[in-house]
Amino acid sequence: MSFAENITVEALEADPYPIYAELRRSAPVAFVPAVNLWFVTRWKDVESVAKSPEIFSAVVGSSPV
């Protein structure tokens, strides 16, 4: 099981920063099932996503966050 699959809503609410740091190291673009969202954690990747709305959507379906 990957790191992203083990992330919980409770852990994100308690202190998300160590989680973000680990994602940057091990899986900078990862789907986190607990929140039903993709996390993009490195600046260059975030910048690419933000500049490409024709490819990436900001629409969020159902998510607990």
JSON list of C-alpha atoms in Angstrom, two decimals:
[
{"chain": "A", "resi": 1, "resn": "MET", "atom": "CA", "xyz": [0.00, 0.00, 0.00]},
{"chain": "A", "resi": 2, "resn": "SER", "atom": "CA", "xyz": [1.33, 3.44, -0.91]},
{"chain": "A", "resi": 3, "resn": "PHE", "atom": "CA", "xyz": [1.85, 6.33, 1.48]},
{"chain": "A", "resi": 4, "resn": "ALA", "atom": "CA", "xyz": [-1.06, 8.24, -0.10]},
{"chain": "A", "resi": 5, "resn": "GLU", "atom": "CA", "xyz": [-3.41, 5.31, 0.47]},
{"chain": "A", "resi": 6, "resn": "ASN", "atom": "CA", "xyz": [-2.61, 5.40, 4.20]},
{"chain": "A", "resi": 7, "resn": "ILE", "atom": "CA", "xyz": [-3.40, 9.10, 4.69]},
{"chain": "A", "resi": 8, "resn": "THR", "atom": "CA", "xyz": [-6.48, 9.73, 6.79]},
{"chain": "A", "resi": 9, "resn": "VAL", "atom": "CA", "xyz": [-8.74, 12.75, 7.16]},
{"chain": "A", "resi": 10, "resn": "GLU", "atom": "CA", "xyz": [-7.89, 12.77, 10.86]},
{"chain": "A", "resi": 11, "resn": "ALA", "atom": "CA", "xyz": [-4.14, 12.94, 10.16]},
{"chain": "A", "resi": 12, "resn": "LEU", "atom": "CA", "xyz": [-4.65, 15.78, 7.68]},
{"chain": "A", "resi": 13, "resn": "GLU", "atom": "CA", "xyz": [-6.75, 17.69, 10.19]},
{"chain": "A", "resi": 14, "resn": "ALA", "atom": "CA", "xyz": [-4.27, 17.13, 13.03]},
{"chain": "A", "resi": 15, "resn": "ASP", "atom": "CA", "xyz": [-1.14, 18.27, 11.15]},
{"chain": "A", "resi": 16, "resn": "PRO", "atom": "CA", "xyz": [-0.98, 18.15, 7.35]},
{"chain": "A", "resi": 17, "resn": "TYR", "atom": "CA", "xyz": [2.56, 19.50, 6.95]},
{"chain": "A", "resi": 18, "resn": "PRO", "atom": "CA", "xyz": [4.50, 16.25, 7.58]},
{"chain": "A", "resi": 19, "resn": "ILE", "atom": "CA", "xyz": [2.12, 14.55, 5.15]},
{"chain": "A", "resi": 20, "resn": "TYR", "atom": "CA", "xyz": [2.76, 17.19, 2.49]},
{"chain": "A", "resi": 21, "resn": "ALA", "atom": "CA", "xyz": [6.53, 16.84, 3.04]},
{"chain": "A", "resi": 22, "resn": "GLU", "atom": "CA", "xyz": [6.41, 13.07, 2.60]},
{"chain": "A", "resi": 23, "resn": "LEU", "atom": "CA", "xyz": [4.27, 13.41, -0.52]},
{"chain": "A", "resi": 24, "resn": "ARG", "atom": "CA", "xyz": [6.78, 15.89, -1.99]},
{"chain": "A", "resi": 25, "resn": "ARG", "atom": "CA", "xyz": [9.53, 13.31, -1.38]},
{"chain": "A", "resi": 26, "resn": "SER", "atom": "CA", "xyz": [7.79, 10.10, -2.40]},
{"chain": "A", "resi": 27, "resn": "ALA", "atom": "CA", "xyz": [4.77, 10.93, -4.58]},
{"chain": "A", "resi": 28, "resn": "PRO", "atom": "CA", "xyz": [4.56, 14.60, -5.54]},
{"chain": "A", "resi": 29, "resn": "VAL", "atom": "CA", "xyz": [1.36, 14.01, -7.51]},
{"chain": "A", "resi": 30, "resn": "ALA", "atom": "CA", "xyz": [-0.82, 11.46, -5.75]},
{"chain": "A", "resi": 31, "resn": "PHE", "atom": "CA", "xyz": [-4.44, 10.48, -5.43]},
{"chain": "A", "resi": 32, "resn": "VAL", "atom": "CA", "xyz": [-5.49, 10.41, -1.76]},
{"chain": "A", "resi": 33, "resn": "PRO", "atom": "CA", "xyz": [-8.48, 8.07, -1.45]},
{"chain": "A", "resi": 34, "resn": "ALA", "atom": "CA", "xyz": [-9.48, 9.28, 2.03]},
{"chain": "A", "resi": 35, "resn": "VAL", "atom": "CA", "xyz": [-10.39, 12.69, 0.58]},
{"chain": "A", "resi": 36, "resn": "ASN", "atom": "CA", "xyz": [-11.14, 11.63, -3.00]},
{"chain": "A", "resi": 37, "resn": "LEU", "atom": "CA", "xyz": [-8.69, 14.24, -4.34]},
{"chain": "A", "resi": 38, "resn": "TRP", "atom": "CA", "xyz": [-5.41, 14.49, -6.18]},
{"chain": "A", "resi": 39, "resn": "PHE", "atom": "CA", "xyz": [-2.66, 16.23, -4.19]},
{"chain": "A", "resi": 40, "resn": "VAL", "atom": "CA", "xyz": [-0.03, 18.15, -6.15]},
{"chain": "A", "resi": 41, "resn": "THR", "atom": "CA", "xyz": [2.72, 19.08, -3.71]},
{"chain": "A", "resi": 42, "resn": "ARG", "atom": "CA", "xyz": [5.67, 20.54, -5.61]},
{"chain": "A", "resi": 43, "resn": "TRP", "atom": "CA", "xyz": [5.64, 24.15, -6.76]},
{"chain": "A", "resi": 44, "resn": "LYS", "atom": "CA", "xyz": [6.60, 23.47, -10.40]},
{"chain": "A", "resi": 45, "resn": "ASP", "atom": "CA", "xyz": [3.84, 20.88, -10.68]},
{"chain": "A", "resi": 46, "resn": "VAL", "atom": "CA", "xyz": [1.30, 23.19, -9.02]},
{"chain": "A", "resi": 47, "resn": "GLU", "atom": "CA", "xyz": [2.32, 25.95, -11.41]},
{"chain": "A", "resi": 48, "resn": "SER", "atom": "CA", "xyz": [1.85, 23.64, -14.41]},
{"chain": "A", "resi": 49, "resn": "VAL", "atom": "CA", "xyz": [-1.60, 22.58, -13.21]},
{"chain": "A", "resi": 50, "resn": "ALA", "atom": "CA", "xyz": [-2.66, 26.16, -12.53]},
{"chain": "A", "resi": 51, "resn": "LYS", "atom": "CA", "xyz": [-1.55, 27.28, -15.99]},
{"chain": "A", "resi": 52, "resn": "SER", "atom": "CA", "xyz": [-3.37, 24.45, -17.78]},
{"chain": "A", "resi": 53, "resn": "PRO", "atom": "CA", "xyz": [-7.09, 24.70, -16.95]},
{"chain": "A", "resi": 54, "resn": "GLU", "atom": "CA", "xyz": [-7.93, 23.05, -20.26]},
{"chain": "A", "resi": 55, "resn": "ILE", "atom": "CA", "xyz": [-6.24, 19.88, -18.95]},
{"chain": "A", "resi": 56, "resn": "PHE", "atom": "CA", "xyz": [-6.81, 20.06, -15.19]},
{"chain": "A", "resi": 57, "resn": "SER", "atom": "CA", "xyz": [-10.11, 20.79, -13.49]},
{"chain": "A", "resi": 58, "resn": "ALA", "atom": "CA", "xyz": [-10.63, 22.48, -10.13]},
{"chain": "A", "resi": 59, "resn": "VAL", "atom": "CA", "xyz": [-14.09, 20.96, -9.85]},
{"chain": "A", "resi": 60, "resn": "VAL", "atom": "CA", "xyz": [-14.38, 18.87, -6.70]},
{"chain": "A", "resi": 61, "resn": "GLY", "atom": "CA", "xyz": [-16.93, 16.09, -6.51]},
{"chain": "A", "resi": 62, "resn": "SER", "atom": "CA", "xyz": [-17.63, 14.69, -3.08]},
{"chain": "A", "resi": 63, "resn": "SER", "atom": "CA", "xyz": [-14.83, 15.12, -0.60]},
{"chain": "A", "resi": 64, "resn": "PRO", "atom": "CA", "xyz": [-14.73, 15.44, 3.18]},
{"chain": "A", "resi": 65, "resn": "VAL", "atom": "CA", "xyz": [-12.38, 18.43, 2.87]}
]
